[in-house]
PDB file of C-alpha atoms and ligand atoms in Angstrom:
ATOM      1  CA  MET M   1       3.607 -20.897 -14.433  1.00 81.00           C
ATOM      2  CA  ARG M   2       2.360 -20.583 -10.831  1.00 97.00           C
ATOM      3  CA  LYS M   3       3.959 -23.026  -8.434  1.00 98.00           C
ATOM      4  CA  LYS M   4       1.286 -25.159  -6.567  1.00 98.00           C
ATOM      5  CA  LEU M   5       0.988 -24.720  -2.805  1.00 98.00           C
ATOM      6  CA  VAL M   6      -0.590 -27.246  -0.487  1.00 98.00           C
ATOM      7  CA  ALA M   7      -1.205 -25.995   3.000  1.00 98.00           C
ATOM      8  CA  GLY M   8      -2.586 -27.933   5.988  1.00 98.00           C
ATOM      9  CA  ASN M   9      -4.802 -25.995   8.319  1.00 98.00           C
ATOM     10  CA  TRP M  10      -4.671 -28.153  11.553  1.00 98.00           C
ATOM     11  CA  LYS M  11      -7.382 -26.081  13.136  1.00 98.00           C
ATOM     12  CA  MET M  12      -7.720 -26.818  16.863  1.00 98.00           C
ATOM     13  CA  HIS M  13      -6.230 -30.375  16.566  1.00 98.00           C
ATOM     14  CA  GLY M  14      -3.106 -31.974  17.557  1.00 98.00           C
ATOM     15  CA  SER M  15      -0.748 -32.771  20.610  1.00 98.00           C
ATOM     16  CA  LEU M  16       3.108 -32.843  20.759  1.00 98.00           C
ATOM     17  CA  GLN M  17       3.234 -36.563  20.196  1.00 98.00           C
ATOM     18  CA  GLN M  18       0.676 -36.521  17.267  1.00 98.00           C
ATOM     19  CA  ASN M  19       2.293 -33.641  15.738  1.00 98.00           C
ATOM     20  CA  ALA M  20       5.850 -35.061  15.885  1.00 98.00           C
ATOM     21  CA  ALA M  21       4.668 -38.272  14.161  1.00 98.00           C
ATOM     22  CA  LEU M  22       2.839 -36.255  11.483  1.00 98.00           C
ATOM     23  CA  LEU M  23       5.626 -33.864  10.792  1.00 98.00           C
ATOM     24  CA  GLU M  24       8.274 -36.635  10.547  1.00 98.00           C
ATOM     25  CA  ARG M  25       6.159 -38.384   7.953  1.00 98.00           C
ATOM     26  CA  ILE M  26       5.700 -35.326   5.974  1.00 98.00           C
ATOM     27  CA  LYS M  27       9.297 -34.326   6.123  1.00 97.00           C
ATOM     28  CA  ALA M  28      10.567 -37.532   4.985  1.00 97.00           C
ATOM     29  CA  ALA M  29       8.214 -37.664   1.988  1.00 97.00           C
ATOM     30  CA  MET M  30       9.171 -34.414   0.176  1.00 96.00           C
ATOM     31  CA  SER M  31      11.693 -35.572  -2.270  1.00 94.00           C
ATOM     32  CA  GLY M  32      10.298 -35.538  -5.694  1.00 90.00           C
ATOM     33  CA  LEU M  33       7.604 -33.066  -4.725  1.00 95.00           C
ATOM     34  CA  THR M  34       7.544 -29.955  -7.113  1.00 94.00           C
ATOM     35  CA  CYS M  35       4.770 -28.104  -5.183  1.00 97.00           C
ATOM     36  CA  ASP M  36       5.248 -25.978  -2.034  1.00 98.00           C
ATOM     37  CA  VAL M  37       4.007 -27.541   1.200  1.00 98.00           C
ATOM     38  CA  ALA M  38       3.110 -25.780   4.416  1.00 98.00           C
ATOM     39  CA  VAL M  39       1.494 -26.706   7.682  1.00 99.00           C
ATOM     40  CA  CYS M  40      -0.486 -24.285  10.018  1.00 99.00           C
ATOM     41  CA  PRO M  41      -0.571 -25.709  13.537  1.00 99.00           C
ATOM     42  CA  PRO M  42      -2.089 -23.969  16.530  1.00 98.00           C
ATOM     43  CA  TYR M  43       0.013 -21.403  18.156  1.00 98.00           C
ATOM     44  CA  PRO M  44       1.622 -23.393  21.026  1.00 98.00           C
ATOM     45  CA  TYR M  45       3.020 -25.758  18.585  1.00 99.00           C
ATOM     46  CA  LEU M  46       4.883 -23.281  16.420  1.00 98.00           C
ATOM     47  CA  GLY M  47       8.167 -23.830  18.175  1.00 98.00           C
ATOM     48  CA  GLN M  48       7.789 -27.610  17.932  1.00 98.00           C
ATOM     49  CA  VAL M  49       7.145 -27.309  14.151  1.00 98.00           C
ATOM     50  CA  GLN M  50      10.219 -24.952  13.746  1.00 98.00           C
ATOM     51  CA  SER M  51      12.477 -27.332  15.381  1.00 98.00           C
ATOM     52  CA  ILE M  52      11.224 -30.480  13.593  1.00 98.00           C
ATOM     53  CA  LEU M  53      11.169 -28.886  10.227  1.00 98.00           C
ATOM     54  CA  ALA M  54      14.207 -26.842  10.412  1.00 96.00           C
ATOM     55  CA  GLY M  55      16.255 -27.581   7.232  1.00 95.00           C
ATOM     56  CA  SER M  56      13.360 -29.231   5.404  1.00 97.00           C
ATOM     57  CA  VAL M  57      11.560 -27.744   2.374  1.00 97.00           C
ATOM     58  CA  VAL M  58       8.222 -27.779   4.366  1.00 98.00           C
ATOM     59  CA  THR M  59       7.319 -24.361   5.498  1.00 98.00           C
ATOM     60  CA  TRP M  60       4.773 -23.377   8.170  1.00 98.00           C
ATOM     61  CA  GLY M  61       2.274 -20.631   9.265  1.00 98.00           C
ATOM     62  CA  ALA M  62      -0.114 -19.674  11.829  1.00 99.00           C
ATOM     63  CA  GLN M  63      -3.981 -19.914  11.547  1.00 98.00           C
ATOM     64  CA  SER M  64      -4.616 -16.188  12.606  1.00 98.00           C
ATOM     65  CA  VAL M  65      -2.713 -13.098  13.807  1.00 98.00           C
ATOM     66  CA  SER M  66      -3.595  -9.864  15.692  1.00 98.00           C
ATOM     67  CA  GLU M  67      -4.016  -6.682  13.638  1.00 98.00           C
ATOM     68  CA  HIS M  68      -2.091  -5.008  16.351  1.00 98.00           C
ATOM     69  CA  ALA M  69       1.654  -4.737  16.642  1.00 98.00           C
ATOM     70  CA  ALA M  70       1.849  -5.097  20.361  1.00 98.00           C
ATOM     71  CA  GLY M  71       0.108  -4.025  23.451  1.00 98.00           C
ATOM     72  CA  ALA M  72      -2.691  -4.836  25.945  1.00 98.00           C
ATOM     73  CA  PHE M  73      -4.596  -7.325  23.808  1.00 98.00           C
ATOM     74  CA  THR M  74      -4.967 -10.296  26.134  1.00 98.00           C
ATOM     75  CA  GLY M  75      -4.957 -13.734  24.349  1.00 98.00           C
ATOM     76  CA  GLU M  76      -3.796 -12.294  21.045  1.00 98.00           C
ATOM     77  CA  VAL M  77      -0.595 -13.082  19.106  1.00 98.00           C
ATOM     78  CA  ALA M  78       1.362 -10.458  17.009  1.00 98.00           C
ATOM     79  CA  ALA M  79       2.842 -10.925  13.572  1.00 98.00           C
ATOM     80  CA  SER M  80       6.292 -10.156  14.858  1.00 98.00           C
ATOM     81  CA  MET M  81       6.034 -13.229  17.276  1.00 98.00           C
ATOM     82  CA  LEU M  82       5.122 -15.544  14.396  1.00 98.00           C
ATOM     83  CA  VAL M  83       8.153 -14.361  12.497  1.00 98.00           C
ATOM     84  CA  GLU M  84      10.228 -15.211  15.415  1.00 98.00           C
ATOM     85  CA  PHE M  85       8.841 -18.797  15.237  1.00 98.00           C
ATOM     86  CA  GLY M  86       9.821 -18.906  11.495  1.00 98.00           C
ATOM     87  CA  CYS M  87       6.428 -18.680  10.012  1.00 98.00           C
ATOM     88  CA  ARG M  88       6.254 -17.963   6.377  1.00 98.00           C
ATOM     89  CA  TYR M  89       2.430 -17.770   5.975  1.00 99.00           C
ATOM     90  CA  VAL M  90      -0.494 -16.790   8.086  1.00 99.00           C
ATOM     91  CA  LEU M  91      -4.293 -17.501   7.533  1.00 99.00           C
ATOM     92  CA  VAL M  92      -6.389 -14.563   7.709  1.00 98.00           C
ATOM     93  CA  GLY M  93     -10.229 -14.356   7.367  1.00 98.00           C
ATOM     94  CA  HIS M  94     -10.845 -17.954   7.630  1.00 98.00           C
ATOM     95  CA  SER M  95     -14.610 -18.526   7.648  1.00 98.00           C
ATOM     96  CA  GLU M  96     -14.360 -19.881  11.266  1.00 98.00           C
ATOM     97  CA  ARG M  97     -12.756 -16.736  12.384  1.00 98.00           C
ATOM     98  CA  ARG M  98     -15.407 -14.756  10.432  1.00 98.00           C
ATOM     99  CA  ALA M  99     -18.379 -16.644  11.638  1.00 97.00           C
ATOM    100  CA  LEU M 100     -17.404 -17.728  15.131  1.00 98.00           C
ATOM    101  CA  PHE M 101     -15.100 -14.885  16.202  1.00 97.00           C
ATOM    102  CA  GLY M 102     -16.911 -12.007  14.503  1.00 97.00           C
ATOM    103  CA  GLU M 103     -14.016 -10.955  12.167  1.00 98.00           C
ATOM    104  CA  THR M 104     -15.323  -8.397   9.822  1.00 98.00           C
ATOM    105  CA  ASP M 105     -13.921  -7.656   6.272  1.00 98.00           C
ATOM    106  CA  GLU M 106     -12.256  -4.563   7.767  1.00 98.00           C
ATOM    107  CA  VAL M 107     -10.643  -6.638  10.717  1.00 98.00           C
ATOM    108  CA  VAL M 108      -9.466  -9.269   8.160  1.00 98.00           C
ATOM    109  CA  ALA M 109      -8.056  -6.404   5.913  1.00 98.00           C
ATOM    110  CA  ALA M 110      -6.152  -4.978   9.040  1.00 98.00           C
ATOM    111  CA  LYS M 111      -4.779  -8.428   9.866  1.00 98.00           C
ATOM    112  CA  PHE M 112      -3.704  -8.984   6.349  1.00 99.00           C
ATOM    113  CA  ALA M 113      -1.829  -5.615   6.318  1.00 98.00           C
ATOM    114  CA  ALA M 114      -0.230  -6.322   9.745  1.00 98.00           C
ATOM    115  CA  ALA M 115       1.031  -9.666   8.643  1.00 98.00           C
ATOM    116  CA  GLN M 116       2.431  -8.232   5.309  1.00 98.00           C
ATOM    117  CA  LYS M 117       3.976  -5.311   7.119  1.00 98.00           C
ATOM    118  CA  ILE M 118       6.446  -7.725   8.805  1.00 98.00           C
ATOM    119  CA  GLY M 119       7.106 -10.041   5.846  1.00 98.00           C
ATOM    120  CA  LEU M 120       4.580 -12.788   6.450  1.00 98.00           C
ATOM    121  CA  ILE M 121       2.567 -13.984   3.481  1.00 98.00           C
ATOM    122  CA  PRO M 122      -1.043 -13.623   4.282  1.00 99.00           C
ATOM    123  CA  VAL M 123      -3.354 -16.348   3.031  1.00 99.00           C
ATOM    124  CA  LEU M 124      -6.624 -14.505   2.697  1.00 99.00           C
ATOM    125  CA  CYS M 125      -9.501 -16.704   2.852  1.00 98.00           C
ATOM    126  CA  VAL M 126     -12.768 -15.864   1.228  1.00 98.00           C
ATOM    127  CA  GLY M 127     -16.029 -17.796   0.578  1.00 98.00           C
ATOM    128  CA  GLU M 128     -19.680 -17.776   0.617  1.00 98.00           C
ATOM    129  CA  THR M 129     -22.297 -19.662   2.812  1.00 97.00           C
ATOM    130  CA  LEU M 130     -24.771 -21.979   1.368  1.00 96.00           C
ATOM    131  CA  ALA M 131     -27.603 -19.405   1.814  1.00 97.00           C
ATOM    132  CA  GLU M 132     -25.471 -16.782  -0.106  1.00 98.00           C
ATOM    133  CA  ARG M 133     -24.793 -19.329  -2.994  1.00 97.00           C
ATOM    134  CA  GLU M 134     -28.360 -20.175  -3.271  1.00 96.00           C
ATOM    135  CA  ALA M 135     -29.271 -16.568  -3.431  1.00 98.00           C
ATOM    136  CA  GLY M 136     -26.814 -16.198  -6.354  1.00 98.00           C
ATOM    137  CA  MET M 137     -24.579 -13.969  -4.209  1.00 98.00           C
ATOM    138  CA  THR M 138     -21.324 -16.076  -4.505  1.00 98.00           C
ATOM    139  CA  ALA M 139     -19.381 -13.676  -6.797  1.00 98.00           C
ATOM    140  CA  ALA M 140     -20.576 -10.650  -4.896  1.00 98.00           C
ATOM    141  CA  VAL M 141     -19.475 -12.038  -1.437  1.00 98.00           C
ATOM    142  CA  VAL M 142     -16.078 -13.152  -2.720  1.00 98.00           C
ATOM    143  CA  THR M 143     -15.474  -9.938  -4.426  1.00 98.00           C
ATOM    144  CA  ARG M 144     -16.737  -7.881  -1.347  1.00 98.00           C
ATOM    145  CA  GLN M 145     -14.247  -9.984   0.963  1.00 98.00           C
ATOM    146  CA  LEU M 146     -11.396  -9.466  -1.499  1.00 98.00           C
ATOM    147  CA  SER M 147     -12.191  -5.878  -2.151  1.00 98.00           C
ATOM    148  CA  ALA M 148     -11.775  -4.900   1.550  1.00 98.00           C
ATOM    149  CA  VAL M 149      -8.143  -5.955   1.310  1.00 98.00           C
ATOM    150  CA  LEU M 150      -7.452  -4.411  -2.164  1.00 98.00           C
ATOM    151  CA  ASN M 151      -9.011  -1.016  -0.821  1.00 98.00           C
ATOM    152  CA  ARG M 152      -6.748  -1.036   2.128  1.00 98.00           C
ATOM    153  CA  SER M 153      -3.475  -2.534   0.906  1.00 98.00           C
ATOM    154  CA  GLY M 154      -3.638  -1.808  -2.758  1.00 98.00           C
ATOM    155  CA  VAL M 155      -3.276  -4.419  -5.650  1.00 98.00           C
ATOM    156  CA  ALA M 156       0.521  -4.533  -5.491  1.00 98.00           C
ATOM    157  CA  ALA M 157       0.010  -6.284  -1.984  1.00 98.00           C
ATOM    158  CA  MET M 158      -1.387  -9.331  -3.849  1.00 98.00           C
ATOM    159  CA  ALA M 159       2.180  -9.933  -5.277  1.00 98.00           C
ATOM    160  CA  SER M 160       3.109 -11.273  -1.882  1.00 98.00           C
ATOM    161  CA  ALA M 161      -0.020 -12.903  -0.754  1.00 98.00           C
ATOM    162  CA  VAL M 162      -2.146 -15.994  -1.417  1.00 99.00           C
ATOM    163  CA  VAL M 163      -5.869 -16.237  -1.661  1.00 99.00           C
ATOM    164  CA  ALA M 164      -7.845 -19.280  -0.645  1.00 98.00           C
ATOM    165  CA  TYR M 165     -11.397 -19.727  -1.864  1.00 98.00           C
ATOM    166  CA  GLU M 166     -13.120 -21.802   0.779  1.00 98.00           C
ATOM    167  CA  PRO M 167     -16.870 -22.133   0.218  1.00 98.00           C
ATOM    168  CA  VAL M 168     -18.296 -22.320   3.836  1.00 97.00           C
ATOM    169  CA  TRP M 169     -20.770 -25.178   2.756  1.00 97.00           C
ATOM    170  CA  ALA M 170     -17.768 -27.232   1.720  1.00 96.00           C
ATOM    171  CA  ILE M 171     -15.679 -26.938   4.906  1.00 95.00           C
ATOM    172  CA  GLY M 172     -15.704 -30.092   6.957  1.00 93.00           C
ATOM    173  CA  THR M 173     -18.831 -31.236   5.373  1.00 94.00           C
ATOM    174  CA  GLY M 174     -17.579 -33.905   2.968  1.00 91.00           C
ATOM    175  CA  VAL M 175     -19.263 -31.920   0.276  1.00 91.00           C
ATOM    176  CA  THR M 176     -16.664 -30.489  -2.093  1.00 92.00           C
ATOM    177  CA  ALA M 177     -17.353 -27.811  -4.627  1.00 93.00           C
ATOM    178  CA  SER M 178     -17.201 -29.440  -7.949  1.00 96.00           C
ATOM    179  CA  PRO M 179     -14.070 -28.492 -10.095  1.00 97.00           C
ATOM    180  CA  VAL M 180     -16.200 -26.520 -12.284  1.00 97.00           C
ATOM    181  CA  GLN M 181     -17.898 -24.590  -9.458  1.00 97.00           C
ATOM    182  CA  ALA M 182     -14.545 -23.853  -7.917  1.00 98.00           C
ATOM    183  CA  GLN M 183     -12.950 -22.902 -11.103  1.00 98.00           C
ATOM    184  CA  GLU M 184     -15.753 -20.369 -11.787  1.00 98.00           C
ATOM    185  CA  VAL M 185     -15.138 -18.702  -8.419  1.00 98.00           C
ATOM    186  CA  HIS M 186     -11.280 -18.805  -8.811  1.00 98.00           C
ATOM    187  CA  ALA M 187     -11.729 -17.027 -12.215  1.00 98.00           C
ATOM    188  CA  VAL M 188     -13.791 -14.245 -10.587  1.00 98.00           C
ATOM    189  CA  ILE M 189     -11.097 -13.637  -7.882  1.00 98.00           C
ATOM    190  CA  ARG M 190      -8.340 -13.621 -10.614  1.00 98.00           C
ATOM    191  CA  ALA M 191     -10.440 -11.230 -12.731  1.00 98.00           C
ATOM    192  CA  ARG M 192     -10.979  -8.897  -9.883  1.00 98.00           C
ATOM    193  CA  VAL M 193      -7.311  -8.570  -9.330  1.00 98.00           C
ATOM    194  CA  GLY M 194      -6.617  -8.573 -13.090  1.00 98.00           C
ATOM    195  CA  ALA M 195      -8.971  -5.514 -13.471  1.00 98.00           C
ATOM    196  CA  LEU M 196      -6.352  -3.608 -11.393  1.00 98.00           C
ATOM    197  CA  ASP M 197      -3.033  -5.330 -12.492  1.00 98.00           C
ATOM    198  CA  VAL M 198      -2.836  -8.227 -14.917  1.00 98.00           C
ATOM    199  CA  VAL M 199       0.736  -9.186 -14.048  1.00 98.00           C
ATOM    200  CA  VAL M 200      -0.193  -9.477 -10.298  1.00 98.00           C
ATOM    201  CA  ALA M 201      -3.257 -11.351 -11.136  1.00 98.00           C
ATOM    202  CA  ASN M 202      -1.452 -13.885 -13.278  1.00 98.00           C
ATOM    203  CA  GLY M 203       1.185 -14.486 -10.474  1.00 98.00           C
ATOM    204  CA  LEU M 204      -1.406 -14.811  -7.726  1.00 98.00           C
ATOM    205  CA  ARG M 205      -1.872 -18.281  -6.142  1.00 98.00           C
ATOM    206  CA  ILE M 206      -5.367 -19.091  -5.549  1.00 98.00           C
ATOM    207  CA  LEU M 207      -5.949 -22.234  -3.410  1.00 98.00           C
ATOM    208  CA  TYR M 208      -9.195 -24.124  -2.999  1.00 98.00           C
ATOM    209  CA  GLY M 209     -10.192 -25.345   0.403  1.00 98.00           C
ATOM    210  CA  GLY M 210     -13.294 -27.417   1.556  1.00 97.00           C
ATOM    211  CA  SER M 211     -13.373 -31.216   1.711  1.00 97.00           C
ATOM    212  CA  VAL M 212     -10.358 -31.657  -0.413  1.00 98.00           C
ATOM    213  CA  LYS M 213      -9.402 -35.368  -0.157  1.00 98.00           C
ATOM    214  CA  PRO M 214      -7.060 -37.681  -2.135  1.00 98.00           C
ATOM    215  CA  GLN M 215      -9.898 -38.697  -4.270  1.00 97.00           C
ATOM    216  CA  ASN M 216     -10.847 -35.259  -5.511  1.00 97.00           C
ATOM    217  CA  ALA M 217      -7.506 -33.339  -5.297  1.00 98.00           C
ATOM    218  CA  SER M 218      -6.196 -34.059  -8.815  1.00 98.00           C
ATOM    219  CA  GLU M 219      -9.289 -32.891 -10.704  1.00 98.00           C
ATOM    220  CA  LEU M 220      -9.571 -29.766  -8.587  1.00 98.00           C
ATOM    221  CA  PHE M 221      -5.846 -29.018  -8.862  1.00 98.00           C
ATOM    222  CA  GLY M 222      -6.131 -29.502 -12.778  1.00 98.00           C
ATOM    223  CA  GLN M 223      -8.394 -26.378 -13.191  1.00 98.00           C
ATOM    224  CA  ALA M 224      -6.810 -23.491 -14.761  1.00 98.00           C
ATOM    225  CA  ASP M 225      -6.973 -21.104 -11.922  1.00 98.00           C
ATOM    226  CA  ILE M 226      -6.673 -23.492  -9.014  1.00 98.00           C
ATOM    227  CA  ASP M 227      -3.103 -23.337  -7.657  1.00 98.00           C
ATOM    228  CA  GLY M 228      -3.280 -25.783  -4.855  1.00 98.00           C
ATOM    229  CA  GLY M 229      -5.261 -26.337  -1.774  1.00 98.00           C
ATOM    230  CA  LEU M 230      -5.941 -25.457   1.829  1.00 98.00           C
ATOM    231  CA  ILE M 231      -6.572 -28.604   3.567  1.00 98.00           C
ATOM    232  CA  GLY M 232      -8.414 -29.149   6.939  1.00 98.00           C
ATOM    233  CA  GLY M 233      -9.268 -32.692   7.912  1.00 98.00           C
ATOM    234  CA  ALA M 234      -7.236 -34.530   5.556  1.00 98.00           C
ATOM    235  CA  ALA M 235      -4.078 -32.591   6.760  1.00 98.00           C
ATOM    236  CA  LEU M 236      -4.156 -34.421   9.859  1.00 98.00           C
ATOM    237  CA  VAL M 237      -3.702 -37.891   8.334  1.00 98.00           C
ATOM    238  CA  ALA M 238      -0.357 -38.136   6.917  1.00 98.00           C
ATOM    239  CA  ASP M 239      -1.125 -40.668   3.949  1.00 98.00           C
ATOM    240  CA  ASP M 240      -4.070 -38.232   2.898  1.00 98.00           C
ATOM    241  CA  PHE M 241      -2.062 -35.100   3.206  1.00 98.00           C
ATOM    242  CA  LEU M 242       0.924 -36.543   1.247  1.00 98.00           C
ATOM    243  CA  ALA M 243      -1.387 -38.098  -1.427  1.00 98.00           C
ATOM    244  CA  ILE M 244      -2.960 -34.443  -1.832  1.00 98.00           C
ATOM    245  CA  CYS M 245       0.554 -33.102  -2.239  1.00 98.00           C
ATOM    246  CA  GLN M 246       1.352 -35.575  -4.824  1.00 98.00           C
ATOM    247  CA  ALA M 247      -1.809 -34.692  -6.725  1.00 98.00           C
ATOM    248  CA  ALA M 248      -0.496 -31.182  -6.731  1.00 97.00           C
ATOM    249  CA  ASN M 249       2.716 -32.335  -8.425  1.00 91.00           C
TER     250      ASN M 249
HETATM  251  P1  LIG G   1     -11.833 -29.357   5.376  1.00 80.71           P
HETATM  252  O1  LIG G   1     -10.691 -29.868   4.456  1.00 80.71           O
HETATM  253  O2  LIG G   1     -11.867 -30.171   6.641  1.00 80.71           O
HETATM  254  O3  LIG G   1     -13.096 -29.322   4.849  1.00 80.71           O
HETATM  255  O4  LIG G   1     -11.488 -27.835   6.004  1.00 80.71           O
HETATM  256  C1  LIG G   1     -11.139 -26.966   4.953  1.00 80.71           C
HETATM  257  C2  LIG G   1     -10.598 -25.742   5.711  1.00 80.71           C
HETATM  258  O5  LIG G   1     -11.320 -25.097   6.358  1.00 80.71           O
HETATM  259  C3  LIG G   1      -9.169 -25.400   5.564  1.00 80.71           C
HETATM  260  O6  LIG G   1      -8.904 -24.204   6.048  1.00 80.71           O
END
């Protein structure tokens, strides 16, 4: 049985004061929860998150990472730096990184490898645009994004990674993929990995992301291949985030 994971992606939101209030609420609400919980703040707040969450069961991660280990890469952050701030996870290939910052499948695969090399758990985000869905290309797009990583790192790498299916049309739009639509794609992802290694595929956590709210979380998380959620907007509101964590219980 795969343990569910609920991860909050704060995107470019927060302040020292807001974060402290949110983290204290989350930390105080963990007893009785059986799922894993993580938060992914912007880089400058990792130190704050590390000190507030020290000793709690809540883990944390970053929203991106450089594919390079060190060097003259102004503005970039290395995986080793994230480790120093206690990160367990790092998102790679979020659709906003792909669409707004030009990250290709190959760059995402390189980031995945750099993160894993140093012991971080990459959360590989995949997902199709509305145009791609309407053109019947959903499975092909998601498989292509996944295959870039499989080709570079091998299927064994998936034993210590997480995949997040985030249909681009559902992110921040209030339009959620229906549980059936999401399950369909999650099954495609698991089958792609399963074609290479059934044991790894069965152990792989595949999160759903895109307008997850307290109202729709239970039904989504009840699907056979949905192992939790990657939460954007609702992760900034303590009551909502905690209700979503409860739904994963
Ligand atoms: P929303 O939950 O705001 O739709 O964002 C989803 C997301 O992009 C999480 O990474």
